[in-house]
Short mmCIF file of N, CA, C and O in Angstrom, two decimals:
data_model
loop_
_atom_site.label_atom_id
_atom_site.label_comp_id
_atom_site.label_asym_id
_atom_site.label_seq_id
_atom_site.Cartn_x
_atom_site.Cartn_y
_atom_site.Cartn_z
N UNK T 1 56.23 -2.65 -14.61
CA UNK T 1 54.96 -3.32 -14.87
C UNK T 1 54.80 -3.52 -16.37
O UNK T 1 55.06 -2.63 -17.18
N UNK T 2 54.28 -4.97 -16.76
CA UNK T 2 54.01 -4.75 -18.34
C UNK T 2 52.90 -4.92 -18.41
O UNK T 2 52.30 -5.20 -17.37
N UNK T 3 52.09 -4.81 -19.80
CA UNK T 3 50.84 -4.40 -20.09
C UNK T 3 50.09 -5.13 -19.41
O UNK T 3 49.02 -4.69 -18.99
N UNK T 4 50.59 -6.60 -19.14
CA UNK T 4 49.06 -7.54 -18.82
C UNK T 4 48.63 -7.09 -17.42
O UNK T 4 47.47 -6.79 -17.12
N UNK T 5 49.80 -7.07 -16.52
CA UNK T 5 49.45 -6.26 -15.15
C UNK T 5 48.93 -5.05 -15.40
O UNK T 5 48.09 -4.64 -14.60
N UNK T 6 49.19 -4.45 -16.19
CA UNK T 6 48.38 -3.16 -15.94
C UNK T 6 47.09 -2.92 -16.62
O UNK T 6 46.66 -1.77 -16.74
N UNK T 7 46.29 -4.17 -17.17
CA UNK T 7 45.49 -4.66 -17.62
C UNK T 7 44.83 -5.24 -17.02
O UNK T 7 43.67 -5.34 -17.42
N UNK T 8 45.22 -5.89 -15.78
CA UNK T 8 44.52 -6.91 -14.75
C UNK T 8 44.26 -5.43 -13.56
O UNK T 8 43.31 -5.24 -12.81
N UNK T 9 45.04 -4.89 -13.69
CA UNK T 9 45.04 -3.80 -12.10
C UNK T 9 43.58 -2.72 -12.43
O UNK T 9 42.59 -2.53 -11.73
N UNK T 10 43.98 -2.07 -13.95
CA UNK T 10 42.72 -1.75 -14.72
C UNK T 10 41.14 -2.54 -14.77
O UNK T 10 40.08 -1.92 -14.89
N UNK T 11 41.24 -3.72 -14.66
CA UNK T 11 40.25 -4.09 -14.82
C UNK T 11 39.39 -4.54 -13.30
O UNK T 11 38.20 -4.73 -13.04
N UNK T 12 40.72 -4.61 -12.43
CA UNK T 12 40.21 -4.41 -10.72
C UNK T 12 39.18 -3.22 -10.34
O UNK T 12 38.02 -3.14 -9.92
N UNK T 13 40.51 -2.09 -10.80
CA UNK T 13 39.74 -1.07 -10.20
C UNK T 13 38.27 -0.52 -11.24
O UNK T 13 37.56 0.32 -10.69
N UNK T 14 37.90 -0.92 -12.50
CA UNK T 14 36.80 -0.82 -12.97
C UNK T 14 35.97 -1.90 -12.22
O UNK T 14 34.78 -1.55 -12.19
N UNK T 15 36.20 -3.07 -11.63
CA UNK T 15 35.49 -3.58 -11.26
C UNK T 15 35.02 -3.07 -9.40
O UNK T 15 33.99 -3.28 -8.75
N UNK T 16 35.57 -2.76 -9.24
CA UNK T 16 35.65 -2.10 -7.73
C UNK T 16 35.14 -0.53 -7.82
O UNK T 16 34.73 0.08 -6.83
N UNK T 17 35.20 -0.09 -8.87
CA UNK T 17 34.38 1.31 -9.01
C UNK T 17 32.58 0.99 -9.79
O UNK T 17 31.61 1.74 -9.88
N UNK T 18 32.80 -0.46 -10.22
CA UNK T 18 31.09 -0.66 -10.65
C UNK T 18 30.81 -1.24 -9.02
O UNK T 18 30.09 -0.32 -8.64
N UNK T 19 30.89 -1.88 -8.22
CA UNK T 19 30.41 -2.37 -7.51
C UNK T 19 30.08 -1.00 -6.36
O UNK T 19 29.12 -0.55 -5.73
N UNK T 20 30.85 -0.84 -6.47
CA UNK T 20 31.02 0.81 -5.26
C UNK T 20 29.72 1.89 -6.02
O UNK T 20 29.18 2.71 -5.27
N UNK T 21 29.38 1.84 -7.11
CA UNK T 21 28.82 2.73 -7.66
C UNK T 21 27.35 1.76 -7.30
O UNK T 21 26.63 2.44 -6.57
N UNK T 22 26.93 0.85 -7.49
CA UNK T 22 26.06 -0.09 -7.03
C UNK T 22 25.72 0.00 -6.14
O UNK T 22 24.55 0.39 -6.15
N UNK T 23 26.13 -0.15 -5.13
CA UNK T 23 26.33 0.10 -3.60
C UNK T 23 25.65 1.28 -3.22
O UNK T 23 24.63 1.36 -2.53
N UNK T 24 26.55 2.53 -3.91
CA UNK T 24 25.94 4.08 -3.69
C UNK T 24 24.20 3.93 -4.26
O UNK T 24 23.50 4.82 -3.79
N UNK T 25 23.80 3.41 -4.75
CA UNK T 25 22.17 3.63 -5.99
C UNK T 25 21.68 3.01 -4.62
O UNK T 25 20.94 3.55 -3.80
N UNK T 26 22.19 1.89 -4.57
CA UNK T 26 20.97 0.92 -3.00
C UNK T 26 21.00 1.68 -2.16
O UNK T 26 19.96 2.02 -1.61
N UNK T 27 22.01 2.11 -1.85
CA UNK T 27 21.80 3.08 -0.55
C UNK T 27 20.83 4.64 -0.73
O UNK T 27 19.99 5.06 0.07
N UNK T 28 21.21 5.19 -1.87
CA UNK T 28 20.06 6.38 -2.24
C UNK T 28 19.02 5.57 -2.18
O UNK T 28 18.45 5.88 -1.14
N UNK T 29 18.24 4.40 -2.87
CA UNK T 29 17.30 3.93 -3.19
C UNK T 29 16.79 3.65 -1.70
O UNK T 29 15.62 3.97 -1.47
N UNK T 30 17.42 3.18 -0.83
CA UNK T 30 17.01 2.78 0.79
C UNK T 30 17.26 3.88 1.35
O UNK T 30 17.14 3.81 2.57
N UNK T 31 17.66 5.18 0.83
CA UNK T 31 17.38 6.35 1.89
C UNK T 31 16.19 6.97 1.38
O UNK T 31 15.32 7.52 2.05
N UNK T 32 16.23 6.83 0.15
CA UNK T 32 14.39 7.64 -0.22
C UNK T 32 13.28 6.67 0.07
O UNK T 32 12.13 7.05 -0.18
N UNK T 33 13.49 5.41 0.60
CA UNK T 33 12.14 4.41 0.40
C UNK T 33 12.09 4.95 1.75
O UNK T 33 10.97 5.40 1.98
N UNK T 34 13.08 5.11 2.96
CA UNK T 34 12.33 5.12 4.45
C UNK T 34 12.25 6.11 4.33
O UNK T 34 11.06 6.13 4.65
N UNK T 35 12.59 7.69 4.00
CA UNK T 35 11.99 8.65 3.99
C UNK T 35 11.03 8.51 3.47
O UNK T 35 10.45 9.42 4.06
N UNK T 36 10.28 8.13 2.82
CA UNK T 36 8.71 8.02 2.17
C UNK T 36 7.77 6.72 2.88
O UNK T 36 6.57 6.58 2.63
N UNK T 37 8.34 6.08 3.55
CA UNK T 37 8.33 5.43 4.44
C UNK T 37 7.78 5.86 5.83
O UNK T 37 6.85 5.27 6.38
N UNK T 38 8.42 6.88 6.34
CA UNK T 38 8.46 7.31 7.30
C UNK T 38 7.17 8.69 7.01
O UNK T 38 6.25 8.95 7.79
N UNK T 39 7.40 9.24 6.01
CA UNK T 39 5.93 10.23 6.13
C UNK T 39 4.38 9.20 5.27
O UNK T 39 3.33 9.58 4.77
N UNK T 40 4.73 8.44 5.38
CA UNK T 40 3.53 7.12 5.25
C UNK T 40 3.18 7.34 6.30
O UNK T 40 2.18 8.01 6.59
N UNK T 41 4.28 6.56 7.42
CA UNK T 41 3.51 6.55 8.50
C UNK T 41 2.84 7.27 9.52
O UNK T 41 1.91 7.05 10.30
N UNK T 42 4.04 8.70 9.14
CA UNK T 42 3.36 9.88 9.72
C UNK T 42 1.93 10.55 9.82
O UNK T 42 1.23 10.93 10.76
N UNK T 43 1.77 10.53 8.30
CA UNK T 43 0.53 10.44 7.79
C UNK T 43 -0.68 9.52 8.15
O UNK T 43 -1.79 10.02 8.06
N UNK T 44 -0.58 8.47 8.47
CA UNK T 44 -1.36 7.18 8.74
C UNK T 44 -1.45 7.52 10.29
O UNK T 44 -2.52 7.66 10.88
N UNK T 45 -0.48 7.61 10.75
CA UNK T 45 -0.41 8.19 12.29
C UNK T 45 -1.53 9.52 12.21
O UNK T 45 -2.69 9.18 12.44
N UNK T 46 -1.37 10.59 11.99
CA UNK T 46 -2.49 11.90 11.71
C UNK T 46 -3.63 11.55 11.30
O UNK T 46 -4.64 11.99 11.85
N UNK T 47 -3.70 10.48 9.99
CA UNK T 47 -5.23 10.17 9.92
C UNK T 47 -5.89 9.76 11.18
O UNK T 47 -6.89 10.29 11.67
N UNK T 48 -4.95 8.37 11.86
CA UNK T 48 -5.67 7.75 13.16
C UNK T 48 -6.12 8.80 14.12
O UNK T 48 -7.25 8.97 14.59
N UNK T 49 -4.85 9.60 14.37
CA UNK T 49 -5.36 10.36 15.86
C UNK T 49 -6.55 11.36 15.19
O UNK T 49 -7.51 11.56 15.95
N UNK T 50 -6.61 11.92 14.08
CA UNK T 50 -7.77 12.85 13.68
C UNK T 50 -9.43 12.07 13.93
O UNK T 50 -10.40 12.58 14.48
N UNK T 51 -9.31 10.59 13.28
CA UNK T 51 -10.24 9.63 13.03
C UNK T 51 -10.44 9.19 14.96
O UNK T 51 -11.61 9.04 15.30
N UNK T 52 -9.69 9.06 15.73
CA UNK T 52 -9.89 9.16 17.01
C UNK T 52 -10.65 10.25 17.85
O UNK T 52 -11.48 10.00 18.72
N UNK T 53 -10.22 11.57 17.43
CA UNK T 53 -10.72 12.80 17.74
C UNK T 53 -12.26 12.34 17.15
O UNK T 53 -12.82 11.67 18.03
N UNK T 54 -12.80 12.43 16.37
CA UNK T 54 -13.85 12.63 15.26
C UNK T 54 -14.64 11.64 16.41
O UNK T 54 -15.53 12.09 17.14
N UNK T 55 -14.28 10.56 16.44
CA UNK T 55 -15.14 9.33 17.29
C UNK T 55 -15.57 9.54 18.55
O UNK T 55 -16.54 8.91 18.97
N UNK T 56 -14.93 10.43 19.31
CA UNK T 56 -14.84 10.70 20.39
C UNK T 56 -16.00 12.25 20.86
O UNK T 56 -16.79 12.59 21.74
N UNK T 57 -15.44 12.73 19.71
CA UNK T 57 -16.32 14.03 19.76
C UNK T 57 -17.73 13.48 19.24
O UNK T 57 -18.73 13.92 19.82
N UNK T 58 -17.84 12.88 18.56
CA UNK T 58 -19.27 12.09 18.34
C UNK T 58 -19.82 11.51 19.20
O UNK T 58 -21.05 11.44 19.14
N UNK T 59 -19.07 10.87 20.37
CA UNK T 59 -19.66 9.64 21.03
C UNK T 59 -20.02 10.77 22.39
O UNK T 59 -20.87 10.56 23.25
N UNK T 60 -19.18 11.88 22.28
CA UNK T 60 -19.96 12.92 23.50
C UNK T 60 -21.19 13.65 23.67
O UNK T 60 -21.99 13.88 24.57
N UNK T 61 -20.93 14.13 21.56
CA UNK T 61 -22.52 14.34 21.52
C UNK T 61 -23.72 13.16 21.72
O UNK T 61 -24.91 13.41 21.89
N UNK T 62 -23.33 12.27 21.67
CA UNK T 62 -24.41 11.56 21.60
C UNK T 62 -24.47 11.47 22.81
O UNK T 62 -25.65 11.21 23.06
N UNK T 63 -23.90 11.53 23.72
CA UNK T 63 -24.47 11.64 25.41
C UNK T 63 -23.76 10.01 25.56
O UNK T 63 -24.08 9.11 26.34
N UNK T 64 -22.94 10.03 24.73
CA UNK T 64 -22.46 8.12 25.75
C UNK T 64 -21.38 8.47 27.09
O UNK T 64 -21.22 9.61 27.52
N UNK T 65 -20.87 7.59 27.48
CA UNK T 65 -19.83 7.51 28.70
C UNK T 65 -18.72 8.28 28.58
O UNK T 65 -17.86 7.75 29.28
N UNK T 66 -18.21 9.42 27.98
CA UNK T 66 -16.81 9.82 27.51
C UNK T 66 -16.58 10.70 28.58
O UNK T 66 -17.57 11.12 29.18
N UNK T 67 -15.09 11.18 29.05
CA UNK T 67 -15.23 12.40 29.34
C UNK T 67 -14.68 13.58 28.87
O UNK T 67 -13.66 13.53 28.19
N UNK T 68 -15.05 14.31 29.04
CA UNK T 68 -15.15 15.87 28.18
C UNK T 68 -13.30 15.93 28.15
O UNK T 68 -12.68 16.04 27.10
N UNK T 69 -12.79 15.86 29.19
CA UNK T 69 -11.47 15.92 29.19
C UNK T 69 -10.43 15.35 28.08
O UNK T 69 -9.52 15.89 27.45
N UNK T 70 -11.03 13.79 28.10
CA UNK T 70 -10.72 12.30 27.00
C UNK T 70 -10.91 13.47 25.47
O UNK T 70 -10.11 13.80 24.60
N UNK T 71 -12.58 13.88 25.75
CA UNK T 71 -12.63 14.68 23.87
C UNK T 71 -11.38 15.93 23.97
O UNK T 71 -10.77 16.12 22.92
N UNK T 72 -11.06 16.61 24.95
CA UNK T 72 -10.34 17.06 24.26
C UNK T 72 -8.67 16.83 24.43
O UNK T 72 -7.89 17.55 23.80
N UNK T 73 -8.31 16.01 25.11
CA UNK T 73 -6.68 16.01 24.75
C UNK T 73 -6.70 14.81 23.35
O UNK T 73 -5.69 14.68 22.66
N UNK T 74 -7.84 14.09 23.09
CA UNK T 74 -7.54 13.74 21.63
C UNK T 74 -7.72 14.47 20.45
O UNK T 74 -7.34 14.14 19.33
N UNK T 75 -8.73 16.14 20.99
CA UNK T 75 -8.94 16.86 19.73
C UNK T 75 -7.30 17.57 19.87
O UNK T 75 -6.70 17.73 18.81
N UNK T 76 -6.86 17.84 20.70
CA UNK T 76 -5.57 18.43 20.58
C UNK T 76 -4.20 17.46 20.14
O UNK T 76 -3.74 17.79 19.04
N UNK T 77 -3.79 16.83 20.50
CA UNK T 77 -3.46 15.36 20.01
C UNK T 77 -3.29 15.61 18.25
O UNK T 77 -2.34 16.00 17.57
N UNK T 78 -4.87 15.15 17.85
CA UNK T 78 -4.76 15.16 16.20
C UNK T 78 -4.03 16.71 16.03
O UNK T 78 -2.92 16.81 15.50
N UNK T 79 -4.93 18.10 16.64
CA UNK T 79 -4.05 19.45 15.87
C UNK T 79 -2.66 19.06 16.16
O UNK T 79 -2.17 18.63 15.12
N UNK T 80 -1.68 19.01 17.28
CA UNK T 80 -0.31 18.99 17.56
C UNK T 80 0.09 18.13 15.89
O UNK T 80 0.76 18.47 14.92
N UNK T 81 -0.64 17.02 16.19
CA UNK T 81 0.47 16.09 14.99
C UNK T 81 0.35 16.68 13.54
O UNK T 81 1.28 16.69 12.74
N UNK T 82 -1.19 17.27 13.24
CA UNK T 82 -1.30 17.89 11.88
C UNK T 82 -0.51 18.97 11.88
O UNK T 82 0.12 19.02 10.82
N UNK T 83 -0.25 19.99 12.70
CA UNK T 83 0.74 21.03 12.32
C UNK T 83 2.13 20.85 12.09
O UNK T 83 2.93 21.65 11.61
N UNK T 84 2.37 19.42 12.58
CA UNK T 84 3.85 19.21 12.74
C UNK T 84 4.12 18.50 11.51
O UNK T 84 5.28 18.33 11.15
N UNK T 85 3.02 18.01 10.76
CA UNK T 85 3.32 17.49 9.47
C UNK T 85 3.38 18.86 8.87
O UNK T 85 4.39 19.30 8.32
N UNK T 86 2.19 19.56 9.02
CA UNK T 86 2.42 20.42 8.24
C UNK T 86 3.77 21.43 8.09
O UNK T 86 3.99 22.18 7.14
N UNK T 87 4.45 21.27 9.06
CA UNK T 87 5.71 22.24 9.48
C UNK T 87 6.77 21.69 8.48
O UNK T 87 7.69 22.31 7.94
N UNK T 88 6.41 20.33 8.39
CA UNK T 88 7.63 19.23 7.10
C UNK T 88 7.09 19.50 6.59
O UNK T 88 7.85 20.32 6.07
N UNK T 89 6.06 19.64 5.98
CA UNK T 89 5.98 19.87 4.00
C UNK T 89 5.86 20.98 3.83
O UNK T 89 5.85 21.27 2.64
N UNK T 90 5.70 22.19 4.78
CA UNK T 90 6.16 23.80 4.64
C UNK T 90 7.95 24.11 4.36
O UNK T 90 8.55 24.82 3.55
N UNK T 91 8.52 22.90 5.80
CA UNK T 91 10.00 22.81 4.96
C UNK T 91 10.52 22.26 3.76
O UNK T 91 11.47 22.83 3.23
N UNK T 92 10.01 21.14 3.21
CA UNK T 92 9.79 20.59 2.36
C UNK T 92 10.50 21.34 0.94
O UNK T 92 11.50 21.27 0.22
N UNK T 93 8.81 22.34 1.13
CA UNK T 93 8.11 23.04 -0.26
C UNK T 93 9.45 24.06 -0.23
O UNK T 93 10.01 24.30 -1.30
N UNK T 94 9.92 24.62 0.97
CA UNK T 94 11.23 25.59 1.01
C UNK T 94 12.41 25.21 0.45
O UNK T 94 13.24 25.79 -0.26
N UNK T 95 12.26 23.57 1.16
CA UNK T 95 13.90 23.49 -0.13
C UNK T 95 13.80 23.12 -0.96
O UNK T 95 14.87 23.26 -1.54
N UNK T 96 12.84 22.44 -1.80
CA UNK T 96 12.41 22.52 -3.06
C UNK T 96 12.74 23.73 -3.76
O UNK T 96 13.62 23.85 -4.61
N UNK T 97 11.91 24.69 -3.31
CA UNK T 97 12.22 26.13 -4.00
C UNK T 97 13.43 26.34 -3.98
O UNK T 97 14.03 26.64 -5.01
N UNK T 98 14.05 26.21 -2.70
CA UNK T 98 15.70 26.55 -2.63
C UNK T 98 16.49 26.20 -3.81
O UNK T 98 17.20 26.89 -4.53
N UNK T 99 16.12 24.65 -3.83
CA UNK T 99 17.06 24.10 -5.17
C UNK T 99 16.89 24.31 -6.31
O UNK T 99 17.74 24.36 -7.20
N UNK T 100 15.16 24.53 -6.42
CA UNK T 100 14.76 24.99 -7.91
C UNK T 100 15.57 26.31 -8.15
O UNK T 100 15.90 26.18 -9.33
N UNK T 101 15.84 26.95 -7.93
CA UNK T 101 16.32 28.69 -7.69
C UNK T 101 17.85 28.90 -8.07
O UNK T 101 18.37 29.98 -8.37
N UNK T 102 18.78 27.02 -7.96
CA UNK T 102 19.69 27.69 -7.51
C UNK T 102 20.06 27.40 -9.02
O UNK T 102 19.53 26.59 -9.77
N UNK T 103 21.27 28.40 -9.29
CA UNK T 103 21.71 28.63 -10.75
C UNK T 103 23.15 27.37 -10.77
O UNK T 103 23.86 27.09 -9.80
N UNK T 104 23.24 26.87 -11.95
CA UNK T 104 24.07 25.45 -12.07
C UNK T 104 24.99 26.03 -12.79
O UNK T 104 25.96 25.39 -13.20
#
């Protein structure tokens, strides 16, 4: 091989290690947007069913058409989903700590 080939082969594989390295950033960048993505909606999901509960338990006191049954598998409903968020950002906060902790 003389220099210019190994000048052209060099400048392949720098070009094939920027694009590949490109590649890797979009893909971190599109794995943290739907993870944050995804506890958006989680979240938005827990507000609704809580904001459902709340309406419901109101509309019983007030003596409208509901039934007692309806108030409560939606008051249970909102707890199930709030603890289960809460169970992710209890794991969360754990490996956070985990990594903060660990010696480099």
């Amino acid at each position: 091989m003389n220099n210019f080939q190994i000048n052209r082969a060099l400048a392949e594989m720098r070009a094939l290690a920027a694009q590949a390295g490109s590649q890797t950033k979009a893909a971190e960048r599109t794995a943290e947007s739907d993870f944050g993505d995804a506890m958006k909606q989680a979240l938005g999901t827990v507000n609704a069913l809580q904001q459902d509960s709340g309406d419901k338990q109101a509309a019983f006191v007030r003596g409208e058409n509901i039934a007692l049954t309806d108030v409560m598998i939606a008051s249970q409903k909102s707890k199930v989903a709030f603890e289960a968020v809460k169970q992710v950002r209890n794991h969360l906060l754990e490996a956070y700590r985990t990594v903060s902790n660990m010696q480099v």
